[in-house]
PDB file of C-alpha atoms in Angstrom:
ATOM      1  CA  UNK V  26       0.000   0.000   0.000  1.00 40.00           C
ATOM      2  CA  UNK V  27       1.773   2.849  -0.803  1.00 44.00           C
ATOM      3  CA  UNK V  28       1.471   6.459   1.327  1.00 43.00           C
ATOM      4  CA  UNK V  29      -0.382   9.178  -0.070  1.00 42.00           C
ATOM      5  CA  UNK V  30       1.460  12.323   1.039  1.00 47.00           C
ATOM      6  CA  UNK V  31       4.326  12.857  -1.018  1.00 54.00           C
ATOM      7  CA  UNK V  32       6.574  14.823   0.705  1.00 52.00           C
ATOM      8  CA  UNK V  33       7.602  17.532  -1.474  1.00 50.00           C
ATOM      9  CA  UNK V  34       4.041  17.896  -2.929  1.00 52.00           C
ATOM     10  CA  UNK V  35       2.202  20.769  -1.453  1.00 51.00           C
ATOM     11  CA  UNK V  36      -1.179  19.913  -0.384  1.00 52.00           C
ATOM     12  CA  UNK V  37      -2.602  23.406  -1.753  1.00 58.00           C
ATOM     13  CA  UNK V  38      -1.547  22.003  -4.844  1.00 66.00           C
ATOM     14  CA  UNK V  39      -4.365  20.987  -7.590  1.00 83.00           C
ATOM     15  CA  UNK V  40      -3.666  18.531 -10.661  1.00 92.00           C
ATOM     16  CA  UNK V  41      -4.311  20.058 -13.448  1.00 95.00           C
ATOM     17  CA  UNK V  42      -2.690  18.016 -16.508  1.00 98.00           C
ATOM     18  CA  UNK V  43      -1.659  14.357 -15.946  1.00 98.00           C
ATOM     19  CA  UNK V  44       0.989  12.897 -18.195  1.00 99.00           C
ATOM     20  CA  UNK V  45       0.277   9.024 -18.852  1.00 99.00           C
ATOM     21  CA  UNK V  46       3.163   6.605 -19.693  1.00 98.00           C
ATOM     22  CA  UNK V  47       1.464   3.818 -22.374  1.00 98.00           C
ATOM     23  CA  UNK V  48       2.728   0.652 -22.092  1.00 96.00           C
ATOM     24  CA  UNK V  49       2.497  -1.345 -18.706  1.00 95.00           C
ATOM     25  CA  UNK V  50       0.570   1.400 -17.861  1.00 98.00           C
ATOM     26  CA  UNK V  51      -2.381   2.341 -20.011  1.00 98.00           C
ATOM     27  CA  UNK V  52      -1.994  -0.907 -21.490  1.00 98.00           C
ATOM     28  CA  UNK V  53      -0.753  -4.203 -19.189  1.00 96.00           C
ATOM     29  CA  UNK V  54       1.592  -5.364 -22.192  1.00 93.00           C
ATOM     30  CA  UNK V  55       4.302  -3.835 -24.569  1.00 91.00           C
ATOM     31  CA  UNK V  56       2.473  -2.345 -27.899  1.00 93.00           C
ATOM     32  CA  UNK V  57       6.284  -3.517 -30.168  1.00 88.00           C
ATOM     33  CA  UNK V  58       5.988  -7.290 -28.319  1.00 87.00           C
ATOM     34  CA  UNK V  59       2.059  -7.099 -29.524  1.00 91.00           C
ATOM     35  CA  UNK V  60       2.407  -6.006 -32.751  1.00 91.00           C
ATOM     36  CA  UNK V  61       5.936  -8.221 -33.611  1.00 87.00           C
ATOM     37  CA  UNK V  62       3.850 -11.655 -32.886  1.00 86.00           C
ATOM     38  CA  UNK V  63       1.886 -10.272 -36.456  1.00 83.00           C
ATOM     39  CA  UNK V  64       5.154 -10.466 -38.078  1.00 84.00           C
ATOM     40  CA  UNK V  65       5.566 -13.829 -38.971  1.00 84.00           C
ATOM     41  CA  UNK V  66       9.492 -13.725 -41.118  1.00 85.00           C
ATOM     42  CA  UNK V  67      12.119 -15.169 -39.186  1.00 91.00           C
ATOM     43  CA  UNK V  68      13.563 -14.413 -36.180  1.00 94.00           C
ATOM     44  CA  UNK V  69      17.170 -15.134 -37.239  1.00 94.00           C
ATOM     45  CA  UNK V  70      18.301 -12.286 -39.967  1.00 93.00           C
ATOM     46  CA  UNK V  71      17.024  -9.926 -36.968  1.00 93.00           C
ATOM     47  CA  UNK V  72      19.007 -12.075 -34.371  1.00 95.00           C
ATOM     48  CA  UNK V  73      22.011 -11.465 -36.906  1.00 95.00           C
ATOM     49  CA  UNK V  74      21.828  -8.115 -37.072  1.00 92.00           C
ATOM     50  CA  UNK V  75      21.921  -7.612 -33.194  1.00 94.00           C
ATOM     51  CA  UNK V  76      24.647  -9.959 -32.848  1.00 95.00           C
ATOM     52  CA  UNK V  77      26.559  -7.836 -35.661  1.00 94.00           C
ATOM     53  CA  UNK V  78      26.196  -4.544 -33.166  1.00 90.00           C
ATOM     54  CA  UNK V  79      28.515  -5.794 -30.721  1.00 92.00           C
ATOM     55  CA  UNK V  80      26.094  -4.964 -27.755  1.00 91.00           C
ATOM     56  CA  UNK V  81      24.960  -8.300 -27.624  1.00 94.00           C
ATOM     57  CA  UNK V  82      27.035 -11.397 -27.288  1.00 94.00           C
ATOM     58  CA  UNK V  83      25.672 -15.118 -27.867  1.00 96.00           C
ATOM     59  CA  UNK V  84      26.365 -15.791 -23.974  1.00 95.00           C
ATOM     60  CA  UNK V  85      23.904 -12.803 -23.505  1.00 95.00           C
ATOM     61  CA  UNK V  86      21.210 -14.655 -25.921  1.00 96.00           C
ATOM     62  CA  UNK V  87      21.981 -18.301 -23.815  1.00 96.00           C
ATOM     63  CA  UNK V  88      21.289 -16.606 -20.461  1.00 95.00           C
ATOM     64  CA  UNK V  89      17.858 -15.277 -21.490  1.00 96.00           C
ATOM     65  CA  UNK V  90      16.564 -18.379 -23.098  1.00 97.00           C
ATOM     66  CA  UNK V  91      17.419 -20.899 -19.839  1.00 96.00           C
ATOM     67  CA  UNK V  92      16.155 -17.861 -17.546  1.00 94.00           C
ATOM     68  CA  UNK V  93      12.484 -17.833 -19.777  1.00 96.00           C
ATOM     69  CA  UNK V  94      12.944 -21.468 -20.679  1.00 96.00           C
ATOM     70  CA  UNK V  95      12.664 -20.880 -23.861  1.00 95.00           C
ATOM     71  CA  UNK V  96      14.399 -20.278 -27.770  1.00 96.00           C
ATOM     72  CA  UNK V  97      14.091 -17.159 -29.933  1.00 96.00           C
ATOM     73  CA  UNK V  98      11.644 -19.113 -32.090  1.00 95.00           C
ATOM     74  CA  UNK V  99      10.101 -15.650 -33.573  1.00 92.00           C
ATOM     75  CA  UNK V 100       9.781 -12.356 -33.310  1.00 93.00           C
ATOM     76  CA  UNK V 101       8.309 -12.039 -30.913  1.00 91.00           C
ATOM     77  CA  UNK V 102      10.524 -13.727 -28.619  1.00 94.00           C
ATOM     78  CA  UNK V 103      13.125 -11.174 -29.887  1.00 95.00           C
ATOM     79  CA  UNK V 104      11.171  -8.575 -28.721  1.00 93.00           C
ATOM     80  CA  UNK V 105      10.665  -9.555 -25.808  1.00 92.00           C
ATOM     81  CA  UNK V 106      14.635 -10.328 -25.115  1.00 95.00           C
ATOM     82  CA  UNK V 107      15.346  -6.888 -26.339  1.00 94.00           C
ATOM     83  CA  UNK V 108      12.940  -5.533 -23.296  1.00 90.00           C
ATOM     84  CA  UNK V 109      14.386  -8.041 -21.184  1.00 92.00           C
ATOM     85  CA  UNK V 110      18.040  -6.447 -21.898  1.00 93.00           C
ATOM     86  CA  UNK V 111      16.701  -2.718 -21.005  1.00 87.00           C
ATOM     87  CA  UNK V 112      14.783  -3.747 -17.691  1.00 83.00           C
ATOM     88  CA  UNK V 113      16.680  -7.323 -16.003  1.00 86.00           C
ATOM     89  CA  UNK V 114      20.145  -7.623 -17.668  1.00 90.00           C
ATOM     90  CA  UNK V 115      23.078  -5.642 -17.308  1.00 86.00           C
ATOM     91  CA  UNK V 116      25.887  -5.639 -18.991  1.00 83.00           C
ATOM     92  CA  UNK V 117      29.746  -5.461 -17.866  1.00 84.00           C
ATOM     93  CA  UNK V 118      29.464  -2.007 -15.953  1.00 84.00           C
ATOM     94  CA  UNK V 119      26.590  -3.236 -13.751  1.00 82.00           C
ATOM     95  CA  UNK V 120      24.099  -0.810 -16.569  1.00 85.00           C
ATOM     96  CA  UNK V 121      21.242  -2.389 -18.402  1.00 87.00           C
ATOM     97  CA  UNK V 122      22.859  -4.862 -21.430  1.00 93.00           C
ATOM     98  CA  UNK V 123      20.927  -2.413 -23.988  1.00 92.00           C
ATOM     99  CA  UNK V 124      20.273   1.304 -22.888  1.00 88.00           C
ATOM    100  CA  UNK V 125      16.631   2.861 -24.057  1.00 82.00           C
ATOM    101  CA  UNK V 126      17.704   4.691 -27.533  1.00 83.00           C
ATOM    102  CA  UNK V 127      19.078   0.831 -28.813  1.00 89.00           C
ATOM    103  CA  UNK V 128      16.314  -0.573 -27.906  1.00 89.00           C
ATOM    104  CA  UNK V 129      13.510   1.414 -29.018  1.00 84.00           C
ATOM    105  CA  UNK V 130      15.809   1.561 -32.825  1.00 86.00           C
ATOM    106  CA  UNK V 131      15.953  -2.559 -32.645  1.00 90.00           C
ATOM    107  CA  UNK V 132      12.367  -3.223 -31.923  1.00 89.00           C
ATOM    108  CA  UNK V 133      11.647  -0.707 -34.861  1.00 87.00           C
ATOM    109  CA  UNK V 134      13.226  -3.128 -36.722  1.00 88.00           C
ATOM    110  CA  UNK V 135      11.471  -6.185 -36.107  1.00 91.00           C
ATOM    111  CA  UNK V 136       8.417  -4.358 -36.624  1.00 91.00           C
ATOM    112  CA  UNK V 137       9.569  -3.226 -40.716  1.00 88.00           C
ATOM    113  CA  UNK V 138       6.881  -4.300 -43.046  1.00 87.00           C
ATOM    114  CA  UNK V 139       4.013  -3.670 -41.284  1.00 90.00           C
ATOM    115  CA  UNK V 140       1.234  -0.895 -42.450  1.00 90.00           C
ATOM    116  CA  UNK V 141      -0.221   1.237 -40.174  1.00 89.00           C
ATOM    117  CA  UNK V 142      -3.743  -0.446 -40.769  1.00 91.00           C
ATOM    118  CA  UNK V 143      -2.281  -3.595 -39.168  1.00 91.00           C
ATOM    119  CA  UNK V 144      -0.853  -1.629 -36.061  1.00 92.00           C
ATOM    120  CA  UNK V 145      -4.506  -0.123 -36.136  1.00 92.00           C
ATOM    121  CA  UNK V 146      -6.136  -3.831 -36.342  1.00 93.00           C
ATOM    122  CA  UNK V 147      -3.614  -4.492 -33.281  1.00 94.00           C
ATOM    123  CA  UNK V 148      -4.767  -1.792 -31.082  1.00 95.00           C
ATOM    124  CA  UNK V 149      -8.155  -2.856 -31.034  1.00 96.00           C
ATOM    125  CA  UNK V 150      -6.997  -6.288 -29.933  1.00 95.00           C
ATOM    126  CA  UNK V 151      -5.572  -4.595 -26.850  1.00 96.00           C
ATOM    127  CA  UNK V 152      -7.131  -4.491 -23.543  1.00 97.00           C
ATOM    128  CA  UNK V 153      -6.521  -1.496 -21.179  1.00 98.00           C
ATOM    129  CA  UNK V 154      -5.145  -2.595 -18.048  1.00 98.00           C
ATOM    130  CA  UNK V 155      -8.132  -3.618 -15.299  1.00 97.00           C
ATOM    131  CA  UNK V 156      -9.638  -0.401 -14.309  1.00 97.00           C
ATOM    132  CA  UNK V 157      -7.572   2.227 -16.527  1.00 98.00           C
ATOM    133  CA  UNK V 158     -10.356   3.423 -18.182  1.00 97.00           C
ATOM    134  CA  UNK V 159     -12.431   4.231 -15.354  1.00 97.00           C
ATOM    135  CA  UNK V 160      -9.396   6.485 -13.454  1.00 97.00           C
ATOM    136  CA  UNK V 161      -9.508   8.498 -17.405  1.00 98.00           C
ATOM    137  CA  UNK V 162     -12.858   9.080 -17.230  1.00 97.00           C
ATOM    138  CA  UNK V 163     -13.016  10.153 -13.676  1.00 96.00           C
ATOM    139  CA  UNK V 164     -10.313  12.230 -14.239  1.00 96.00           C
ATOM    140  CA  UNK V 165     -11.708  13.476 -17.466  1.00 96.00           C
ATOM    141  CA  UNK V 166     -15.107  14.220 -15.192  1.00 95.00           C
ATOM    142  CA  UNK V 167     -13.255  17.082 -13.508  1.00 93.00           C
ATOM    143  CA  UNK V 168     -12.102  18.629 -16.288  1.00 94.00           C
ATOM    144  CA  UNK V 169      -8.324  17.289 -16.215  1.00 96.00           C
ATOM    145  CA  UNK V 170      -6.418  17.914 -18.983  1.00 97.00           C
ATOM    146  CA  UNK V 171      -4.688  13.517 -19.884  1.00 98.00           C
ATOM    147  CA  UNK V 172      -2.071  13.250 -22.784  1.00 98.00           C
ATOM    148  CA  UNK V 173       0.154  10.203 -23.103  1.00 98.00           C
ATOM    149  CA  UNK V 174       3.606  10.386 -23.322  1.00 98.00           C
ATOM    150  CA  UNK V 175       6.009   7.199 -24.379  1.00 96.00           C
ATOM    151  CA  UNK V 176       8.706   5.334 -25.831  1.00 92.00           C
ATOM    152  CA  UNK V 177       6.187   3.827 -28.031  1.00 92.00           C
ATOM    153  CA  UNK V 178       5.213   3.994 -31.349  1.00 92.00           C
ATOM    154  CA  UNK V 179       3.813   7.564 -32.471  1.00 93.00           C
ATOM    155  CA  UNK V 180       0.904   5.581 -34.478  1.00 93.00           C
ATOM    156  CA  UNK V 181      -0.721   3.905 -31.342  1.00 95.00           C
ATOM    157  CA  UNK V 182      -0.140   6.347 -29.237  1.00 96.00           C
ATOM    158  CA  UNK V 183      -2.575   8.736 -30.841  1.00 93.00           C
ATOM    159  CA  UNK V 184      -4.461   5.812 -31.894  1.00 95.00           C
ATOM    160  CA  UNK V 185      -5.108   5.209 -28.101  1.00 97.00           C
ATOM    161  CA  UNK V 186      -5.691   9.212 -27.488  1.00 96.00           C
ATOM    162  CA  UNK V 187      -8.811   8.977 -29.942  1.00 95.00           C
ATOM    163  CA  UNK V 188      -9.728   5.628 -28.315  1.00 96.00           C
ATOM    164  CA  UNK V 189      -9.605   7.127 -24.835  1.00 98.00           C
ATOM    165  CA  UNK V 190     -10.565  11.035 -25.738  1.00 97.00           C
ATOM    166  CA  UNK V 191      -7.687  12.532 -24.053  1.00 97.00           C
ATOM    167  CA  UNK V 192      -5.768  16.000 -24.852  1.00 97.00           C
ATOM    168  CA  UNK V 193      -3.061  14.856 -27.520  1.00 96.00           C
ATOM    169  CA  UNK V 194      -0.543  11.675 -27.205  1.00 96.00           C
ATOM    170  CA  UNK V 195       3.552  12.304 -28.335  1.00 96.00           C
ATOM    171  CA  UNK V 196       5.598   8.651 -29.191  1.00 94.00           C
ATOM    172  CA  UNK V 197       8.427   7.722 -31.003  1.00 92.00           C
ATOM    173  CA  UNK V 198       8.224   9.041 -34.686  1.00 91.00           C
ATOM    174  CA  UNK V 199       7.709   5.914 -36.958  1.00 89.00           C
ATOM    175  CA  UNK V 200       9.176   6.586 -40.594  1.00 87.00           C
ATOM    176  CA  UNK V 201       6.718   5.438 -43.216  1.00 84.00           C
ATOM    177  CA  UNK V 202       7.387   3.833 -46.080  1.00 82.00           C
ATOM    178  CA  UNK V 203       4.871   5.081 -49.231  1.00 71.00           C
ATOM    179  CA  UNK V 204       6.882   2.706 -51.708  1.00 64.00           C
ATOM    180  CA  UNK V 205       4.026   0.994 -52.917  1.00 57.00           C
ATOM    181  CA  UNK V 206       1.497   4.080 -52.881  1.00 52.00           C
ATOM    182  CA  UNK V 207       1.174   6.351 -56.180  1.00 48.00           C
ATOM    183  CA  UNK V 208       1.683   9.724 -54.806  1.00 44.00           C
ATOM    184  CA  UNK V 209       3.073  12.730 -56.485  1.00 47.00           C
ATOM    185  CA  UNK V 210       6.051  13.905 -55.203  1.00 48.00           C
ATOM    186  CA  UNK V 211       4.979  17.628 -53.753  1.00 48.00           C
ATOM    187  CA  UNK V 212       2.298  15.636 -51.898  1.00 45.00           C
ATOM    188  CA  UNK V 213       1.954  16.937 -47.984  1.00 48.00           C
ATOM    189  CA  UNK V 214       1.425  14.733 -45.199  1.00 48.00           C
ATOM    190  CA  UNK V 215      -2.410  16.235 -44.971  1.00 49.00           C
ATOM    191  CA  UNK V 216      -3.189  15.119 -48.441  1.00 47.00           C
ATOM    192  CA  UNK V 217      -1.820  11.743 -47.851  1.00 47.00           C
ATOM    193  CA  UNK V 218      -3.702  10.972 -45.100  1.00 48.00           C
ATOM    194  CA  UNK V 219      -6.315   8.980 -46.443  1.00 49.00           C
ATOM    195  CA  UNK V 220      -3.962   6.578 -47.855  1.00 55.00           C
ATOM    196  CA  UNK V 221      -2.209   6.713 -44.108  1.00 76.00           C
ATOM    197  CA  UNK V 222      -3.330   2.789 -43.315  1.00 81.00           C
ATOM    198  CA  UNK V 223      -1.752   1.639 -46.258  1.00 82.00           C
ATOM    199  CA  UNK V 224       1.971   3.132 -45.384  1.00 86.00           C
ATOM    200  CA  UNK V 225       4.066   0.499 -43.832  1.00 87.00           C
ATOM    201  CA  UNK V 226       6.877   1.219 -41.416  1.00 90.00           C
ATOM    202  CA  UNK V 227      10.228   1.423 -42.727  1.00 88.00           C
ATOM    203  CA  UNK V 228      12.002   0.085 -39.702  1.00 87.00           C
ATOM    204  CA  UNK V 229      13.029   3.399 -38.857  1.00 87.00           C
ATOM    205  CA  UNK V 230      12.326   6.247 -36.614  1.00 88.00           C
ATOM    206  CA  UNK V 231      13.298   9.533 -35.668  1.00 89.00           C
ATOM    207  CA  UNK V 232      14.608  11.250 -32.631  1.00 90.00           C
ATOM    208  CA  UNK V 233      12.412  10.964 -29.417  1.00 92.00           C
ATOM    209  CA  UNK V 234      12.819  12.814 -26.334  1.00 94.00           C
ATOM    210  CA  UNK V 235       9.795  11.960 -23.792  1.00 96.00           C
ATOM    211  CA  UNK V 236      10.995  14.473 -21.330  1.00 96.00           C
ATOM    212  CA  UNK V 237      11.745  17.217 -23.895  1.00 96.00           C
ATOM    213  CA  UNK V 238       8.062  16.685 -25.388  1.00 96.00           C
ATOM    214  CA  UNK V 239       6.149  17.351 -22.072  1.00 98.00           C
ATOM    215  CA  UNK V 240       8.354  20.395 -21.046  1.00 97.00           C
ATOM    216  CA  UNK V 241       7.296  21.678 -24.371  1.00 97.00           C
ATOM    217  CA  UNK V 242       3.464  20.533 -24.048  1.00 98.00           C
ATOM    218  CA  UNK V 243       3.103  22.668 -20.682  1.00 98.00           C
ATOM    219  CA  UNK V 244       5.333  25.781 -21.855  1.00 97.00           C
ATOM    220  CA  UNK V 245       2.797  25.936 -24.892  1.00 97.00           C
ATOM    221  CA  UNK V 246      -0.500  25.820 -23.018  1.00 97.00           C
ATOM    222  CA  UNK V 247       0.985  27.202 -19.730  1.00 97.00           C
ATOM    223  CA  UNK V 248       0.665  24.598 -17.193  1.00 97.00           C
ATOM    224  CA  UNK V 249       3.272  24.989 -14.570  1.00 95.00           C
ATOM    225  CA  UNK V 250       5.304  21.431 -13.497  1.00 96.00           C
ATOM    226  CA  UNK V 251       3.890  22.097  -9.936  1.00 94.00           C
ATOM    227  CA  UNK V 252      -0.068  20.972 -11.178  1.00 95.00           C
ATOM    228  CA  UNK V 253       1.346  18.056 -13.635  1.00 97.00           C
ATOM    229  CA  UNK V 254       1.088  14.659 -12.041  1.00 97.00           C
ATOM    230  CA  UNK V 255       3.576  11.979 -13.818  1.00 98.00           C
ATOM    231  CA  UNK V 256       2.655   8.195 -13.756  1.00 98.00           C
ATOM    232  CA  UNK V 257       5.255   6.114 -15.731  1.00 98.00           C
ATOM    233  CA  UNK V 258       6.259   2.762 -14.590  1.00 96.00           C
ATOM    234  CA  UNK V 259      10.269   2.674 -15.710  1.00 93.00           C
ATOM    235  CA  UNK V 260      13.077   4.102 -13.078  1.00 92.00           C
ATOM    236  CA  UNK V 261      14.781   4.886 -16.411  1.00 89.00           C
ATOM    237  CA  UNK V 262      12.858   7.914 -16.741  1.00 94.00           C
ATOM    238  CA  UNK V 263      13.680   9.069 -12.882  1.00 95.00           C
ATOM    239  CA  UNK V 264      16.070  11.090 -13.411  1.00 95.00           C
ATOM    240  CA  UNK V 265      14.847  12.981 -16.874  1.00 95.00           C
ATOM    241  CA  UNK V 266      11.464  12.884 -16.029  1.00 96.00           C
ATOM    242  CA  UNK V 267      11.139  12.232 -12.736  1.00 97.00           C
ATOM    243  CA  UNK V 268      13.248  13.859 -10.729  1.00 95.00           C
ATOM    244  CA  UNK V 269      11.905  17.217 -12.421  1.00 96.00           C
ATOM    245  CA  UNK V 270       8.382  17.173 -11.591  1.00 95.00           C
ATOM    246  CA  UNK V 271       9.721  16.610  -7.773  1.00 93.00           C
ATOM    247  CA  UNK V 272      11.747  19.238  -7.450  1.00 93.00           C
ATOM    248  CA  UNK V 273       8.603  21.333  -8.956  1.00 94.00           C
ATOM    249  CA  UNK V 274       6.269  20.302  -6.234  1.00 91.00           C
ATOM    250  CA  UNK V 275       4.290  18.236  -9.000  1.00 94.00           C
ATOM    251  CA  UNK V 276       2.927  14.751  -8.200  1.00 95.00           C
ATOM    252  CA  UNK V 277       4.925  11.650  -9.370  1.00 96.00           C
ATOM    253  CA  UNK V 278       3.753   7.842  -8.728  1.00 97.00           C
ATOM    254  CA  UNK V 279       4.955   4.711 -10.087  1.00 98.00           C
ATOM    255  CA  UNK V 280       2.292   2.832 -11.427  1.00 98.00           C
ATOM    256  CA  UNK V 281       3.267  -1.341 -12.250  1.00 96.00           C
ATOM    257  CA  UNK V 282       7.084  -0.976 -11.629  1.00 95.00           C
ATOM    258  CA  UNK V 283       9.086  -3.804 -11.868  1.00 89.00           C
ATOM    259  CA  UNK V 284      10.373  -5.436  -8.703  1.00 89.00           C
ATOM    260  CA  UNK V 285      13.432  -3.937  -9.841  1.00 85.00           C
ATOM    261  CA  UNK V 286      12.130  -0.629 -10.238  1.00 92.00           C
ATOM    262  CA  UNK V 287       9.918  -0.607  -7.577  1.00 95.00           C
ATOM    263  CA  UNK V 288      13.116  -0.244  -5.078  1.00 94.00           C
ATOM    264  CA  UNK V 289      14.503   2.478  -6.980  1.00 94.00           C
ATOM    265  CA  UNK V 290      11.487   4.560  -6.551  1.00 96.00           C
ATOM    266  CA  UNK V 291      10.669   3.915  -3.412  1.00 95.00           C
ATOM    267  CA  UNK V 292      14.577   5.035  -2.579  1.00 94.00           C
ATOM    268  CA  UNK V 293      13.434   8.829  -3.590  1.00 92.00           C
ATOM    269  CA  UNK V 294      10.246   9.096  -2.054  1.00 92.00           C
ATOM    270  CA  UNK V 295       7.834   8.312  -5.358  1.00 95.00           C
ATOM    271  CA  UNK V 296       5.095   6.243  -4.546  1.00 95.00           C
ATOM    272  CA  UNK V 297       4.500   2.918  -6.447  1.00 97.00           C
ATOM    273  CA  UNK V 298       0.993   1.461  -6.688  1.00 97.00           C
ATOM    274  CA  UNK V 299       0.766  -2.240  -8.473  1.00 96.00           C
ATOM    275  CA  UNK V 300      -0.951  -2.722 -11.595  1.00 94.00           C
ATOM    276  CA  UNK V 301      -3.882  -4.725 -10.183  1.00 94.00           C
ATOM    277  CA  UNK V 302      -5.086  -1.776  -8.019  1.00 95.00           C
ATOM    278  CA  UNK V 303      -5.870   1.131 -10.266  1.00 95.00           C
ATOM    279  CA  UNK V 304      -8.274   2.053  -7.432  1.00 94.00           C
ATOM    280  CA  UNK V 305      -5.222   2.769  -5.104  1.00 95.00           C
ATOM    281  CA  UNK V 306      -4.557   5.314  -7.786  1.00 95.00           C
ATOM    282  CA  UNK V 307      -7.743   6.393  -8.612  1.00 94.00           C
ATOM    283  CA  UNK V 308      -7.566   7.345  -5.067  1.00 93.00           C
ATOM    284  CA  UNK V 309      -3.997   9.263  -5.181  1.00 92.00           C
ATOM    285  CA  UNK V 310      -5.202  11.115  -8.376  1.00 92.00           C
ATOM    286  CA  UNK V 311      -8.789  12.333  -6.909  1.00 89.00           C
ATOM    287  CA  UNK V 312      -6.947  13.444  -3.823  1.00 86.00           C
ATOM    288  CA  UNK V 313      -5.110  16.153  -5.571  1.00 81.00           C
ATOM    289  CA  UNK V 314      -7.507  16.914  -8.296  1.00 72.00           C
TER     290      UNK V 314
END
């Protein structure tokens, strides 16, 4: 059960914009691990290519597979090795094996080939985690402003915003590929748009700075850091994200940490409330809204 008051978060305080993390928060599961069990190539030219970086030895490949019992029979299984190496393994200087920028540009990768209408066709599939929706609409009841901010693809993220009527949704810019679509070549992205579902993604994406994008959000529409409330589930983001809306008097809480990351928030002060009790943070939220 986690305590309510967080110390540096003055109780005269009110919530006024609340910045969502999306997956294994929003969403129990991992929107790339979702999406790479539709692609159905082989596993081993992507397996290849890791291998060729140099961040990831065979050894590092054997020690995941006894620990989940398992081979990289598909993509999937890539995928989920490649979050594995960000949030359990570490490599040599006691870090994760693979930091967040190389792993966000290899799961991109394993994703290459697929059109947006699929990723679309996925999100539906999705379930919100138990009780999500009710904590948006409650929240969306008093008039809060709700974006989504994450490490995941641009494409779902908004896809989600529509899905769940919040304010706007930033995620990692996919690249596009319009190979196979007649276009002219002074055609702008608006005029494209309605043959949007059939781009596929290129493998590729550009520059994403989470932080960055909700420091920008709140100087544009004037919302101080002392009325944001975070809730993000990864300690990688403490000290970026974090650590800032702390030292602003905002409201941070960890919500569906890993065990692993659960200690590392709890070491600063920042709540953590489990996954299975999005009433616990119902509760936080109201309290300060």
């Amino acid at each position: 059960m986690p305590h309510f008051e967080q110390e540096n978060f003055k109780l005269n305080r009110t919530i006024k914009l609340i910045a969502w993390d999306h997956d294994r928060v929003l969403i129990p599961s991992l929107v790339t691990s979702e999406l790479a069990i539709r692609n159905t190539l082989s596993p081993d030219p992507f397996l290849a290519e890791l291998l060729s970086t140099g961040r990831v030895s065979p050894s590092d490949i054997e020690q995941w597979c006894r620990s989940e019992n398992r081979q990289i029979a598909q993509i999937s299984d890539l995928a989920d090795f490649l979050t594995a190496s960000l949030y359990d393994m570490s490599g040599p200087d006691g870090t994760s094996l693979l930091n967040k920028s190389e792993v966000v540009e290899q799961k991109q990768k394993l994703l290459r080939g697929l059109s947006v209408a699929d990723i679309y066709g996925a999100m539906e599939e999705i379930p919100l985690t138990k009780g999500i929706d009710e904590v948006v609409e409650r929240c969306q009841s008093r008039n809060i402003s709700q974006i989504i901010i994450s490490d995941t693809l641009d494409i779902a993220v908004r896809w989600q915003v529509n899905r769940l009527g919040m304010t706007a949704g930033f995620g990692v810019p996919a690249v596009l590929d319009f190979e196979d679509i007649q276009l002219e070549q002074e055609t702008t992205q608006e005029q494209a748009a309605p043959w949007l579902p059939e781009a596929r993604l290129s493998g590729k994406v550009l520059p994403f700075n989470k932080a960055g994008c909700l420091w920008t959000f709140c100087n544009k529409n004037g919302v101080r850091l002392s009325d944001v409330a975070v809730v993000d589930d990864s300690a990688a983001n403490i000290e970026a994200l974090f650590r800032p809306i702390l030292e602003a008097h905002g409201l941070a809480i960890a919500f569906g940490p890993s065990a692993k990351d659960e200690e590392a928030f709890l070491s600063i002060g920042i709540p953590v409330v489990h996954r299975e009790d999005a009433a616990i943070l119902d509760e936080m939220l109201m309290k300060y809204t």
